[in-house]
Each structure stands twice: as C-alpha cells, then as structure tokens.
Short mmCIF file of C-alpha atoms and ligand atoms in Angstrom, two decimals:
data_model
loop_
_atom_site.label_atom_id
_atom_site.label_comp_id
_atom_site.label_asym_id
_atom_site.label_seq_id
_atom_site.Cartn_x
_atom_site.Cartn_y
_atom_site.Cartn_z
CA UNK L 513 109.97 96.30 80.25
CA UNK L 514 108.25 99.53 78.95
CA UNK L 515 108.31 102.49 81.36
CA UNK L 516 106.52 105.57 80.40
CA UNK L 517 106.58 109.40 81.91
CA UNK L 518 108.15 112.77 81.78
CA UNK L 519 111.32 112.04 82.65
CA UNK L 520 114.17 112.11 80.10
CA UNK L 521 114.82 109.85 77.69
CA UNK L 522 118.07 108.87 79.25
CA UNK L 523 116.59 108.63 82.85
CA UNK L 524 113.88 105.98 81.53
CA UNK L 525 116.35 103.90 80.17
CA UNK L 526 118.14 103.69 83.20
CA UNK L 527 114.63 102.97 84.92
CA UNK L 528 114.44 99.52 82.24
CA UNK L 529 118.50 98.96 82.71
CA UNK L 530 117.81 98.93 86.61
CA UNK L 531 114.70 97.06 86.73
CA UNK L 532 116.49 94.32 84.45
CA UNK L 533 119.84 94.40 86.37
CA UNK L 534 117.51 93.18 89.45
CA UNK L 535 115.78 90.34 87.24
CA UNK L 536 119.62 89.12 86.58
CA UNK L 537 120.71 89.49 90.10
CA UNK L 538 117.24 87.79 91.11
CA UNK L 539 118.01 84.65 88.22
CA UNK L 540 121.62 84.21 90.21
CA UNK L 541 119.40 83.52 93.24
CA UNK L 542 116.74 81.61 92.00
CA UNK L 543 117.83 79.56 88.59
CA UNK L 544 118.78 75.81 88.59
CA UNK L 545 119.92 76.25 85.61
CA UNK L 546 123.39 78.10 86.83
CA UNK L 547 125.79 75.90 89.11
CA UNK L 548 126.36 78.84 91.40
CA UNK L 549 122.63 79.56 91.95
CA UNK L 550 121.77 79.76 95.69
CA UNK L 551 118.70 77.60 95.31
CA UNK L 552 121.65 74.90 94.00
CA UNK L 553 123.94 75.57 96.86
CA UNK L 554 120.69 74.97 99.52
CA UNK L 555 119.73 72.16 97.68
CA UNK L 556 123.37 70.45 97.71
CA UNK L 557 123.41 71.08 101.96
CA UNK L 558 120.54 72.14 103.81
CA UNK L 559 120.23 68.04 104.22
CA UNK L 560 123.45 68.50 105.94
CA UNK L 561 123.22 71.30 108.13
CA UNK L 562 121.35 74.61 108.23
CA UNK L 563 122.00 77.02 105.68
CA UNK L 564 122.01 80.73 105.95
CA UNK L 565 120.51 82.37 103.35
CA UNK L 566 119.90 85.92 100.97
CA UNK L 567 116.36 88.19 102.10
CA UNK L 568 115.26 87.55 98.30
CA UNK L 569 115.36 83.39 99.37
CA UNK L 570 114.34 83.62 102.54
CA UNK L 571 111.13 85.64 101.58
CA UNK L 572 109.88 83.37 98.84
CA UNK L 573 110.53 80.16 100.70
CA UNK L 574 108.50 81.29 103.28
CA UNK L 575 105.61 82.44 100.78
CA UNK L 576 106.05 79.34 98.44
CA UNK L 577 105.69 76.63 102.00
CA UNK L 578 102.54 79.11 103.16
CA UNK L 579 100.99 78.29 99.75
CA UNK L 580 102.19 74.52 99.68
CA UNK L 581 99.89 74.02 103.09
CA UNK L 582 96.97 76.94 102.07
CA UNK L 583 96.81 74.49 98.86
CA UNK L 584 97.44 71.10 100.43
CA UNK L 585 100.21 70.41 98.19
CA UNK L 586 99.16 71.49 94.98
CA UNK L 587 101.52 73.79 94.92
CA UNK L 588 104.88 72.28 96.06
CA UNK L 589 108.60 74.03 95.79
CA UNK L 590 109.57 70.56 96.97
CA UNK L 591 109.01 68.59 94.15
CA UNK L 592 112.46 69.88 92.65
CA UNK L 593 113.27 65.90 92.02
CA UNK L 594 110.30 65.64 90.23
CA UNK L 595 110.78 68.00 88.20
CA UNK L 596 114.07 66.74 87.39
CA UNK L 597 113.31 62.96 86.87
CA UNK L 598 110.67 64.36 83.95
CA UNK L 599 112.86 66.82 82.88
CA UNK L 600 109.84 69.12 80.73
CA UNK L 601 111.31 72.07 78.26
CA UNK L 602 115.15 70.47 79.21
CA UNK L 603 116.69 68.16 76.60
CA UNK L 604 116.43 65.11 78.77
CA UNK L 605 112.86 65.55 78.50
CA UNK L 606 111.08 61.83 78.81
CA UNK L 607 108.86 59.78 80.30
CA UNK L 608 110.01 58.66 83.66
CA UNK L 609 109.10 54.25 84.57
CA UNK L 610 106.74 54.08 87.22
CA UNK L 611 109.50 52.54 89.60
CA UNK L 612 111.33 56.07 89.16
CA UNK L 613 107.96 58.25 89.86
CA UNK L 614 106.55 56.16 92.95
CA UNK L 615 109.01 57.20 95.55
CA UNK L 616 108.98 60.71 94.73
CA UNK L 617 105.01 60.23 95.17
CA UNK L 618 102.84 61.70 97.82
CA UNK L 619 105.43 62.96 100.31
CA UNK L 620 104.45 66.41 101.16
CA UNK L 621 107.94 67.65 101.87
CA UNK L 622 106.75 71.24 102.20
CA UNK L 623 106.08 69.82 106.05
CA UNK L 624 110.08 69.07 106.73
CA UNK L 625 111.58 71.99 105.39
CA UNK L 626 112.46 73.77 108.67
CA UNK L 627 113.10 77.65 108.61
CA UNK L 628 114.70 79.45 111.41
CA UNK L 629 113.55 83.59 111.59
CA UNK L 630 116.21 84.52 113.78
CA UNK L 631 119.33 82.81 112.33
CA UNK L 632 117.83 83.41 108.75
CA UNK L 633 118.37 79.53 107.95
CA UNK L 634 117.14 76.59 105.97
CA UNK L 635 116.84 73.03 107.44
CA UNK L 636 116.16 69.65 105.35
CA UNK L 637 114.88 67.36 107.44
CA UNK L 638 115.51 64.48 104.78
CA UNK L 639 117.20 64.55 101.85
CA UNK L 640 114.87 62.93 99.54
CA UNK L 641 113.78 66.24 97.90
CA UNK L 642 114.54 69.16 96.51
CA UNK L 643 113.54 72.75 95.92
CA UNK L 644 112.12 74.34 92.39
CA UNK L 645 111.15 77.71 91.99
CA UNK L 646 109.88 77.47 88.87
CA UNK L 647 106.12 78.53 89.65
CA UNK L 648 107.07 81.09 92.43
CA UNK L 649 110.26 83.67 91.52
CA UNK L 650 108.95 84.87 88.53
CA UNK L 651 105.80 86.37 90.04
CA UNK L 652 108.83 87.69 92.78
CA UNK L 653 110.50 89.07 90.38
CA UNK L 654 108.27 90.75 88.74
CA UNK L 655 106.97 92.38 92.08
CA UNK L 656 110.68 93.40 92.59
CA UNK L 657 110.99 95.17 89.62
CA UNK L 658 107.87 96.51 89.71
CA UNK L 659 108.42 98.26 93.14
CA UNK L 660 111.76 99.35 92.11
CA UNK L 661 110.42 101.50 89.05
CA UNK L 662 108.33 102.75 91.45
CA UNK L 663 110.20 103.77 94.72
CA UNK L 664 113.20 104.68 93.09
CA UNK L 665 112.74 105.76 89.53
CA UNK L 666 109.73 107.44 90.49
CA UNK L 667 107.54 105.57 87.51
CA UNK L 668 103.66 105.41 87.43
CA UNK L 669 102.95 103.86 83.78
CA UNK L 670 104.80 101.17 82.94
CA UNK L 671 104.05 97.22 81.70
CA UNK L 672 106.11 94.58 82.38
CA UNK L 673 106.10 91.10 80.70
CA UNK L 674 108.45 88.24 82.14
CA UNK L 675 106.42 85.49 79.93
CA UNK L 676 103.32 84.49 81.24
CA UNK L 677 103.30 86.56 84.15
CA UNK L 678 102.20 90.36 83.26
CA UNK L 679 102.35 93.09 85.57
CA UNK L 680 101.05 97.18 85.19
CA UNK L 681 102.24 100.19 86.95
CA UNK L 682 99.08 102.69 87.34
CA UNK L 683 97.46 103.32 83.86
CA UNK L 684 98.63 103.60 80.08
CA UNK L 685 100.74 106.60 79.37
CA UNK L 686 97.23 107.97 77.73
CA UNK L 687 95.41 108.17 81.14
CA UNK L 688 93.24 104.92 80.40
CA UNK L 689 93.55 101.56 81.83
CA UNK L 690 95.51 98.60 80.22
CA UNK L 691 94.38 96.43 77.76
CA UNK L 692 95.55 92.80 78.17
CA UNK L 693 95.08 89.84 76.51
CA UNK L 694 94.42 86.09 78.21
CA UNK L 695 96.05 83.65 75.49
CA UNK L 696 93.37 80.90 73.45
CA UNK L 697 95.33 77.92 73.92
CA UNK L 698 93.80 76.05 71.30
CA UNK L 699 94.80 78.65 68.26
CA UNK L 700 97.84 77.87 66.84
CA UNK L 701 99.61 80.52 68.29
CA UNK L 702 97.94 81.18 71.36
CA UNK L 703 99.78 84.20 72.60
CA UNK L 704 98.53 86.56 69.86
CA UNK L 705 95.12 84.89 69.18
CA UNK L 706 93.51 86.50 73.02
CA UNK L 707 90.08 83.99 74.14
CA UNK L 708 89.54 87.28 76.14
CA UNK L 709 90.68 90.91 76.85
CA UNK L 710 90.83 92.77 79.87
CA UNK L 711 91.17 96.40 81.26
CA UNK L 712 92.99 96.96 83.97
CA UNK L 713 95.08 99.54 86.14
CA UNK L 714 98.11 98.34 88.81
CA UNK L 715 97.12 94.87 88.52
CA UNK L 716 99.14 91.54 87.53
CA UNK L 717 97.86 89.04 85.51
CA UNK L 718 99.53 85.56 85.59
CA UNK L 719 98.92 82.20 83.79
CA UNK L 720 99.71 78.67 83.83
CA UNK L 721 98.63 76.26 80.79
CA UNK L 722 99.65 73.22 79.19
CA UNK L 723 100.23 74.66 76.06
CA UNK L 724 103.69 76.63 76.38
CA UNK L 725 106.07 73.80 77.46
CA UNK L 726 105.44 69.96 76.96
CA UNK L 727 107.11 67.18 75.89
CA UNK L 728 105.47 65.70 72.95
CA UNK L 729 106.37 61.24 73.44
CA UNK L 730 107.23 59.20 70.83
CA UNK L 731 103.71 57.65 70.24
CA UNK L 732 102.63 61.54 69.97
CA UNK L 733 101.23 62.24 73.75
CA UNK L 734 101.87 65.01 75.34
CA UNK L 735 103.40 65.73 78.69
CA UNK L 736 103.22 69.49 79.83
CA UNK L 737 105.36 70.58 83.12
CA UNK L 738 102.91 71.14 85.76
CA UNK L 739 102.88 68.26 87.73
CA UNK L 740 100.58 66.89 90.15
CA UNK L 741 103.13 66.09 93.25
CA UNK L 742 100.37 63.36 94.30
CA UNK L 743 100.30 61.22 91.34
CA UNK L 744 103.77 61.81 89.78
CA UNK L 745 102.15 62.82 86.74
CA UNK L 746 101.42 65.87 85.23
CA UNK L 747 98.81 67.64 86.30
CA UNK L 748 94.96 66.13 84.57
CA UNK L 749 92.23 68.49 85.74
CA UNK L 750 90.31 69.30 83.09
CA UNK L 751 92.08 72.63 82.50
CA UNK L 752 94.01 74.02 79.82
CA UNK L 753 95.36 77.29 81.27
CA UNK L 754 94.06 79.30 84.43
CA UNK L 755 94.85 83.22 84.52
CA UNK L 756 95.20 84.97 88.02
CA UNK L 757 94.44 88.09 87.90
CA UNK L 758 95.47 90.67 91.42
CA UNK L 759 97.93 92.58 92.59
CA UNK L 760 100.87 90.81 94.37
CA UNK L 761 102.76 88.69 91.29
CA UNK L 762 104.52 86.20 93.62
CA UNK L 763 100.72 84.92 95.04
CA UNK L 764 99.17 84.94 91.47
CA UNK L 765 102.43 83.11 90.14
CA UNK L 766 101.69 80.09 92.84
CA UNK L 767 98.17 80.62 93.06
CA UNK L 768 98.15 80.14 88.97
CA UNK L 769 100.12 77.13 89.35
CA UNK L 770 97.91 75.62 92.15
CA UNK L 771 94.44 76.42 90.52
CA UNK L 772 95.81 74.43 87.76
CA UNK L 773 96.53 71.92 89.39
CA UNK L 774 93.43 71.67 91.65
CA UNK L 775 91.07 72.24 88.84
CA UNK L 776 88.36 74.62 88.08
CA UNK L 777 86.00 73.56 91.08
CA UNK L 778 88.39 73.17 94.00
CA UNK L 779 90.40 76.32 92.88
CA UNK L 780 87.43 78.47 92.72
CA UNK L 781 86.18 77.60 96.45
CA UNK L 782 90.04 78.65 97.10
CA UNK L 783 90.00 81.93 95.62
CA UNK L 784 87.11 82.76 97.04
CA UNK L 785 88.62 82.52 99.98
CA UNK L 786 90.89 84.69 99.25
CA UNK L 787 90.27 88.74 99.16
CA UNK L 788 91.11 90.71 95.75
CA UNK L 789 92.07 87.51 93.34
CA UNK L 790 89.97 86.97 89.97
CA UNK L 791 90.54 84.30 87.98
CA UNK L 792 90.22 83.63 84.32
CA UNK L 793 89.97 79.96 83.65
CA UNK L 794 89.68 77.70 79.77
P1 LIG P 635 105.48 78.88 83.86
O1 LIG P 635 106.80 78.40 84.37
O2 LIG P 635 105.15 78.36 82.50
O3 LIG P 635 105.26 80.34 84.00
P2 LIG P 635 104.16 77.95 86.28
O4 LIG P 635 104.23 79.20 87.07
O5 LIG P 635 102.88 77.19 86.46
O6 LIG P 635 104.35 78.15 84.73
O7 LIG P 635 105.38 77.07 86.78
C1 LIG P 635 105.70 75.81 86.24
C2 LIG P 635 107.06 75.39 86.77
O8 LIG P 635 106.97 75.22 88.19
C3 LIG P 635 107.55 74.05 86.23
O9 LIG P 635 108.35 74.24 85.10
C4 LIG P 635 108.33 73.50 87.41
O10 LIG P 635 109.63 74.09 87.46
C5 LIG P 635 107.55 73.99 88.60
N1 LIG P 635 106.41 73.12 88.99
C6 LIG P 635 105.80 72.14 88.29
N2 LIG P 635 104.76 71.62 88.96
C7 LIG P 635 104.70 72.30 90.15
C8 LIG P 635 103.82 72.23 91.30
N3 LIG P 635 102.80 71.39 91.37
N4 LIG P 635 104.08 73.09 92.32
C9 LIG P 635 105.12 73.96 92.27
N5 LIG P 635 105.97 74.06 91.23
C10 LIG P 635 105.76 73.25 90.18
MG1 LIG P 636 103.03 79.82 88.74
#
C-alpha cells in the first residue's frame, strides 16, 4: 500500500496501518485457510439451517452468484470441493482419479444457494458443495481499502497491490497518470518482464493466468488452479493470463477469473456487454 499527499508523515502511515487492518479483518471473513473464518463456519452449516451472516459476506455472495449466472458457471464460488479435492498452491496438491472429479462435475450449485435479504441469511439447499472465495474477495478487498483511504483518510494518490489484483487512487503524486505493467507469462519471471504497459488514473487492473500457481505432476505436466467447474479440470482455453482492466476490483477479480475460463472469444462478446471493462488478454 503506497499512499501519497500533504498530510503528515505520521497521518499517512496511519492511512496504510488502517487500510491493512481492514485487509486482516476482511482475511478473518473470507480465508479457508483459518478454522474460525466465517466462510468455514457457513460452509460447516448453511446445509443445516440458515445462517446469518457479516455485510462484508453477504455483499460478495450476492455479487459472486450474480456473476456465476451472468457467466453461466464459469465463474463458480461453489466449486469450494473442487478446489479442495485438487488442492493447487496447498501441499496436498495432486491429481485427483476421475471417480473423485465426476461427481463434483457439472452441478451448477450457484442455483441452490438460497439468500434471504431480510433475515440477512444463507441457505444450502444440498450439501454436496462448498463455497471458495478465492477469485472474488481479493478484488473486495481491495475496493474496501481503496474507499477507506479515500472517505476517511482523505487520500487521492495512492497504489495498491494485493498480488495480481492492482488498484489506483486518482493520479501519481506527480500529477500524471499511472504506469502499470501486464506480466509476460512466458519470461522467466513474468512479473517484472511487462508484455505491455499501461497509463491509467482511478482504475483497477486485475489478472488471472496459469503461470503464478500450478502444480507441476510427476511426469512434468502442469496443473494451474483455475478450474473449469464443467469438466473437473483446470481450465484449457487457449489462454495464458487475461487482465481486466475498470474500476470496481470485486467485478474485474471474477470477471478475470471467468474470461479465463471462457476463453478469448466467448469472454470478449461478454465484456462487451458490459459498460467500462477493457481487457488485456495473452
Ligand atoms: P488469483 O487467486 O491467482 O488472483 P483468480 O482470481 O483467478 O486468481 O482466483 C483463483 C482462485 O479462485 C483459485 O485458487 C480458487 O480458489 C478459486 N477458483 C478456481 N477456479 C474457479 C472458478 N472457475 N470460479 C471461481 N473460483 C475459482
Ligand atoms: Mg479472479
């Protein structure tokens, strides 16, 4: 997090303390990676009984299941079992038998997750499934943080990185517009070898590839961890990253995701559908 203005030294640093304290409180929401998560907790009992959840949840379930349908499935924050059974950047990383992937195949579960607006709930209608974030809350987050430099801290130059997903506050501290870099996945290290740069003012830039995490097989394939919830597979569309370029972080996080997965053809008839999104694809 770099913020930039006239404040003092001390009152920027509580602008970056502040914006990071809400990525942590954020990660205690979203991460399946901590037993106490609230995404863990739903997952353990909205099968059971509906669950009452936090604003932060309730706003990007309802985003991530409007993209699941707008995208037919190619983006899914239902294929949380998935995601598990493959187990991509975790240490149980393999390749899954076909017997395991079939039945977690083709089930569009996006269409039995049940929300309730008034009672603030979340309702499994079966409990073959489960919920991953992973191509949704960091885009959130970043928005968060984002609006929080800017409401309260009073911050119009700042750039954020969360790994992947880039976002800008107005322009550089210089009066000129950001320059960002889209990584070349096929240099060796892709992140500071840019295929192409970019200038740009209040604008995010997000990307999913198959170069960052993968599983690399014994017999030397490769399995990277965007998966394709109708085949069971990772995702095979020709692609090798796809850069969303706009201004809301949580759309261009799931809208990265989804292009990738849809390929360059199909995802560029959806984002033309859609106003204010560019997209950068290789
Ligand atoms: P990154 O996590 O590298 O920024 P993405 O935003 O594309 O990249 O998110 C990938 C993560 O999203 C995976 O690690 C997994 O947790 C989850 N995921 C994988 N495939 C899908 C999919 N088709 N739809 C929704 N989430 C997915
Ligand atoms: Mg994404």
């Amino acid at each position: 997090v770099q913020v930039y203005g006239r404040q003092s030294q001390e009152a920027l640093d509580g602008a970056v303390e502040a914006a990071m304290d809400r990525a942590r409180e954020l990660e205690q929401i979203f991460s399946l990676n901590i037993d106490s998560s609230e995404i863990n907790y739903v997952n353990q009992n909205a099968a059971k009984a509906p669950v009452h959840v936090s604003d932060d949840f309730y706003t990007v379930l309802e985003r991530s299941l409007y993209f699941a349908r707008l995208t037919e499935g190619a983006f899914d924050p239902t294929l949380g079992k998935l995601i598990r059974l493959w187990g991509i950047g975790t240490d149980d990383a393999r390749v899954p038998e076909p017997e395991e992937i079939a039945p977690l195949t083709g089930r569009c579960d996006y269409e039995h997750v049940l929300l309730d607006e008034q009672a603030h709930t979340v309702f499994f209608e079966n409990d073959g499934f489960s919920l991953d974030f992973g191509a949704i809350a960091k885009g959130y987050a970043a928005d968060e943080m984002k609006e929080l430099l800017q409401e309260d801290y009073h911050i119009d130059s700042a750039l954020l990185n969360l790994g992947g997903n880039i976002i800008t506050i107005g322009n550089r501290p210089d009066g000129k517009p950001w320059t960002l870099g889209i990584a070349d996945p096929s240099s060796p290290q892709p992140e500071e070898d840019p295929a192409v740069t970019l200038q740009v003012t209040d604008l995010t830039f997000v990307t999913s590839g198959d170069y960052q995490r993968y599983y690399e097989a014994p017999d030397g394939t490769r399995y990277h961890h965007i998966l394709d919830g109708s085949t069971g597979y990772p995702a095979d569309s020709g692609l090798s990253s796809v850069t969303i370029i706009t201004q809301c972080s949580m759309d261009a996080d799931a809208l990265s995701t989804a292009s990738f997965v849809l390929g360059q053809e199909k995802a560029q008839k959806l984002l033309q559908s859609i106003n204010g999104v560019e997209a950068v694809f290789i």
